[in-house]
Amino acid sequence: MSTRRTFLQLGAAVGAGALVRWQLDPTGGLLFNASRVFASVQTPQTPLPGGGVRQFVEALPTFVGRRVDDSFIEVGMVAFQQATLPDRLYAGLPAPFNAGTYVWGYQVGDDTRPSWPGTTIEAQRGRATTIKYVNSLPLNPVLRTYLTIDQTIHWADPLRQMGSVSPYTGPIPTVVHLHGAEDPSAFDGAPEAWFTPDGRHGKGYSTLFATDRNAAVYHYHNDQQATTLWFHDHSLGMTRINVFSGLAAFYFIRDQFDTGEHDNSLRLPAGNQEVELLIQDRQFDTNGQLLFPDSAANPSLVDGPPGNPGVHPFWIPEFFGDVVVVNGRSWPYLDVEPRRYRFRIVNASNARFLRMGLADSTSGAVGPPIWQIGTDGGLLDRPVKLLGLPEQPATDPSPTTRLFLAPAERADVILDFRGLFGASLTLTNDAQVPFPSGSPLAASDPTRSVMQFRVNLPLSSQDTTYHPAGGAPLRGGPNQEPIIVRLADPASGQPAPGVEPSVTRQLVLFEAEGPTGQPLEDLINNTKWRGTRDRAGNPPDVPVPGSKPDQFGQGLWMTELPRVGSTEVWEFLNLTVDAHPIHIHLIQFQLINRQAVAIDPNTGAPTYTAAYASRFPGGAYAGVRPDGSWGLVNYPPGMIIPGYGPPTDYSKPNADGALGGNPAFSPFLLGPIIPPNPNEGGWKDTVKVFPGFVNRFVIRWAPQATPVGGVQPGQNLFSFDPTTGPGYVVHCHILDHEDNEMMRPYLPTL
Amino acid sequence: MTHTANPGAARIESNDRVRGGTLRSVEVGPARARVSPLDGGQTLRLALLLALPVIGVEQLVHTDRPTLAALPLYQALHWLSDTLLALPLAAVAVWGGQRLATRLRLGERTPPAIVGRACLIALLFALVLVPGTALHDAADRLTHVHVLFPTHSHVPLPSRAAPDGVTTLARFVTHALSDGFVGQVVGLPLMILMLAWEGRKPRPEDGAAPAKKEA
């Protein structure tokens, strides 16, 4: 054999090797994408088109008569199968799929079965509830083989594999957050407080008293006003997966007025006429199993496959399903009497906004109005009428005639079915995905329907319940909660008289994108979860100037350290193209107003963005390089450095006198201030922060009922010490954002 | 390089300028040629059979189990591409090892001679894998194959103190060499088997000089 031939053969081998290697490139190689299709930890799934699933064929599961109101409750997190899609669909499937969809859910108390959502807990105001949460998920749950857990995002990481390209295959970390509760941070479900079935703990783990290694005992004081709370998973970088899998449930706080009994002094509908609706969107495969997009083989319905596979191989920026699920059942129906019903609604979707109205199921004509009587933190002073009229897709926070809920927002509503016997009404949705930058929903989009009300039950008794059309107050009267303590005046869109914020913070919402323009991560004040500037480890990362380390050993750096008892104004300027529901733990707050900023007609971006960018000094920091890989990037001066934090020292006031380290917002404001929509004028813990707007919140670190002027900075009126423990968080409640850096820790101080 | 067009009287050219200073030719007789199997096809065969297991072992050592299990096809293709890219290095090791063995007058049929040859080849392959590791890392950087692992510092990476260049180089060489030797745990036994197999094959010159006992 000749030497020439040998060399040619060697050259061919090297060429073939190089070709294979080239196409293994995770930033776009054909072989890389092809090999992912055969990933062994993923179960090959064929999407089930949501449009092919029959609607309104199964009854809505409710918790009427089954709610748990004990003062000590054990809540297990378990894996099981549940019929979510129509029963007929399961009947045609082979075992084990014919037994239902594999889900994870809460088993609340000893006498209930696990369910998705879990059985509602009813707590009494002023009476504490102690809950032992037990992570009883299997070590190798079936559902995990359907879920691709991306380990390249900053997440709980029980097996210390963070950064690995491999989908996670270890024990599932969980931790429970009681959303909207005034509670000690030790029991708030801090993202780092996770625990696994085999007893591994995160650095923020806390428990009331020593318990099983796979459990934590939380103690809720229930001092706040009667309202609709919900509890759900909150583990770091894993919330989107765990909530998607079913770990969510309602938690009502009752008081002496809103008792849930028929004889309640507010005369609100009760008993069978008080129904919780936990609304989510999901995607399924042809075996009736949950499908969470993760790859080119299973792309997101809206965003396609992961946009930056060289950095986050499986993470998608927002999950949008094509099946609407209410109380764990797809497009259910509810038989109702021709009378008033009270519905406690939460949008528990990962990312989908819901803009809902009622329409006649047959004619499509606009149905009766929705009367909103309560928000996240309790009853409104008076009901708000939402006509349900179809609107042009809103691209700004224009007043809405519909019930518009971002993920995690709740609404307490009354629907009046009197005089509609024989009618069927569809709860409709027309919010674009993502909101508002997405296209309007197509006429055939199955997510235009949420559920159906069939007014076909005979009237069991005369309806003497509260009539919202009468406009009678819900608060401030005899046998009612006092009127809302106003921190903001919803009529004028200004802080309420007597409210003197001690600090104003101006914070920027920013989206880092890869070279193809696909979202890489979203950031609050351009700061990552840890609060450090990322230099790819070389030289060591440095904390954002003006931040302080957390005292619980979680390795976090905090910038928001308000004094307990103080009142602050937080202004969020959203520089991204979509709305973000911002949720702040521990307290209920109020929306002051929103105000647009000037938009550059050439770029379509706020003019603030260029001014903001101009303040960045440049330097070598971690980021996405032009070829899509991750590493040190040399940023020139004047370019936004993702994860750098604000461009200047957080703690030094800007020209507006605001903390946050950003250029002042005021020179860029355009147009009038827009007061909150009428149905936003109550206590909120989650508010839609619209793009191109400054969205202003007034926040007071004190119990809701404290009168204006009734507390001073440094004075703690909570029945617990909120200045200790792992701390609280502020984050976007688009779960896919929350999981990937759009969350910051904070802690009240003395 | 080697010309074996005339197996009975191989003409070996050497560009060894250390000793000779100029290109020189060495005529060797049939017996010398028989213990210096420098056939290109054989070299490639041996190189491939050496590279496949050694690179495979190195990949196993450097990849955690979940990663292997997660994307098996990806791992297999990675193994294939690494092997093909390392084939010239393995060929150099085989060719060099055989040539060195010949110079050391090692035979090719007795067990000690076969083991000796195999050891030389394995040693050379471990050595050439040191620069090979650097080339491999460069290929990885170019194709981002491992970009997710070491550089995505959402992970709280330990701070890297900046050691001096010599220390860094020494660490790299030590690590690469150690990897190279680890790979020979599989490569060496296989090479012994392959050389024994090759040694059993009849050679064209065997007809002319059968049963000649090795020195």
Short mmCIF file of C-alpha atoms in Angstrom, two decimals, chain A residues 1 3 6 9-10 13-14 16-18 20-22 24-27 31-32 34-36 38-41 152-154 161-167 169 309-313 521 528 530 534 536-538 540 622 625 627 629-630 740-741, chain B residues 1-4 39-44 64 66-75 77-82 84-85 87-88 91 136 139-162:
data_model
loop_
_atom_site.label_atom_id
_atom_site.label_comp_id
_atom_site.label_asym_id
_atom_site.label_seq_id
_atom_site.Cartn_x
_atom_site.Cartn_y
_atom_site.Cartn_z
CA MET A 1 0.00 0.00 0.00
CA THR A 3 2.38 6.10 1.36
CA THR A 6 -2.08 6.08 3.46
CA GLN A 9 -6.83 7.75 3.97
CA LEU A 10 -5.63 9.60 7.01
CA ALA A 13 -10.47 10.21 8.26
CA VAL A 14 -9.56 13.58 9.68
CA ALA A 16 -14.75 12.94 8.26
CA GLY A 17 -14.00 13.50 11.92
CA ALA A 18 -14.00 17.25 11.44
CA VAL A 20 -18.92 15.07 12.28
CA ARG A 21 -17.54 17.41 14.90
CA TRP A 22 -18.73 20.45 12.97
CA LEU A 24 -22.19 18.23 16.47
CA ASP A 25 -22.00 21.92 17.20
CA PRO A 26 -24.86 22.66 19.62
CA THR A 27 -25.29 26.12 18.16
CA LEU A 31 -26.14 15.99 14.06
CA PHE A 32 -26.55 17.72 17.40
CA ALA A 34 -30.67 14.87 15.33
CA SER A 35 -29.00 13.23 18.30
CA ARG A 36 -31.23 15.09 20.71
CA PHE A 38 -32.85 10.17 20.45
CA ALA A 39 -32.10 11.47 23.89
CA SER A 40 -32.74 8.54 26.17
CA VAL A 41 -34.09 10.56 29.09
CA THR A 152 -27.65 25.28 32.48
CA ILE A 153 -29.90 27.78 34.22
CA HIS A 154 -29.19 28.77 37.82
CA GLN A 161 -24.42 19.23 38.21
CA MET A 162 -25.29 22.82 37.38
CA GLY A 163 -23.99 23.76 33.98
CA SER A 164 -24.30 20.26 32.62
CA VAL A 165 -25.79 19.93 29.17
CA SER A 166 -27.60 16.81 30.34
CA PRO A 167 -31.20 16.85 31.38
CA THR A 169 -32.27 12.81 36.24
CA PRO A 309 -29.13 25.95 22.38
CA GLY A 310 -25.45 26.77 22.77
CA VAL A 311 -26.24 28.30 26.13
CA HIS A 312 -29.53 26.85 27.32
CA PRO A 313 -30.16 23.66 25.35
CA GLU A 521 -32.76 35.60 30.00
CA LYS A 528 -29.05 38.16 38.14
CA ARG A 530 -27.04 36.04 42.80
CA ASP A 534 -20.64 37.48 35.86
CA ALA A 536 -17.19 33.58 33.74
CA GLY A 537 -15.26 32.87 36.91
CA ASN A 538 -12.04 34.48 35.76
CA PRO A 540 -13.86 36.08 40.26
CA ALA A 622 -19.66 36.70 30.51
CA ARG A 625 -20.55 35.61 21.71
CA ASP A 627 -21.31 32.63 17.30
CA SER A 629 -21.38 30.29 22.47
CA TRP A 630 -21.02 31.43 26.07
CA ASN A 740 -34.00 31.94 34.52
CA GLU A 741 -32.71 34.88 36.52
CA MET B 1 9.42 7.72 5.03
CA THR B 2 9.12 4.17 3.95
CA HIS B 3 8.94 2.51 0.58
CA THR B 4 7.95 -1.10 0.59
CA ASP B 39 2.83 -1.41 5.62
CA GLY B 40 0.48 1.57 5.40
CA GLY B 41 -2.70 -0.44 5.49
CA GLN B 42 -1.56 -2.35 8.51
CA THR B 43 -0.51 0.85 10.21
CA LEU B 44 -3.93 2.36 9.64
CA ASP B 64 -20.42 11.96 33.84
CA PRO B 66 -26.00 11.17 33.33
CA THR B 67 -24.48 12.97 30.39
CA LEU B 68 -23.63 9.70 28.73
CA ALA B 69 -27.09 8.40 29.37
CA ALA B 70 -28.81 11.57 28.30
CA LEU B 71 -27.65 11.80 24.73
CA PRO B 72 -26.24 8.42 23.73
CA LEU B 73 -26.22 9.09 20.01
CA TYR B 74 -24.50 12.39 20.58
CA GLN B 75 -21.88 10.66 22.71
CA LEU B 77 -20.85 10.58 17.38
CA HIS B 78 -18.53 12.52 19.62
CA TRP B 79 -16.49 9.37 20.15
CA LEU B 80 -16.40 8.71 16.43
CA SER B 81 -15.29 12.22 15.56
CA ASP B 82 -12.62 12.27 18.25
CA LEU B 84 -11.12 10.01 13.46
CA LEU B 85 -9.42 13.24 14.42
CA LEU B 87 -6.20 8.76 13.85
CA PRO B 88 -3.07 10.52 12.53
CA ALA B 91 -0.79 6.22 13.11
CA HIS B 136 -8.87 18.37 20.88
CA ALA B 139 -11.60 21.60 18.15
CA ASP B 140 -14.06 21.71 20.99
CA ARG B 141 -13.76 25.45 21.22
CA LEU B 142 -14.24 25.84 17.51
CA THR B 143 -17.34 23.71 17.50
CA HIS B 144 -18.64 24.64 20.95
CA VAL B 145 -19.15 21.03 21.78
CA HIS B 146 -18.36 21.55 25.43
CA VAL B 147 -19.23 25.18 25.60
CA LEU B 148 -22.05 24.44 27.98
CA PHE B 149 -19.87 22.69 30.47
CA PRO B 150 -16.92 24.76 31.46
CA THR B 151 -17.72 28.29 30.54
CA HIS B 152 -21.36 28.92 31.24
CA SER B 153 -20.92 30.64 34.51
CA HIS B 154 -24.50 30.89 35.60
CA VAL B 155 -22.82 28.17 37.54
CA PRO B 156 -20.89 29.62 40.45
CA LEU B 157 -17.54 28.58 39.10
CA PRO B 158 -14.68 28.52 41.57
CA SER B 159 -12.43 31.45 41.08
CA ARG B 160 -9.41 30.60 39.10
CA ALA B 161 -6.28 31.94 40.63
CA ALA B 162 -3.98 32.87 37.81
#
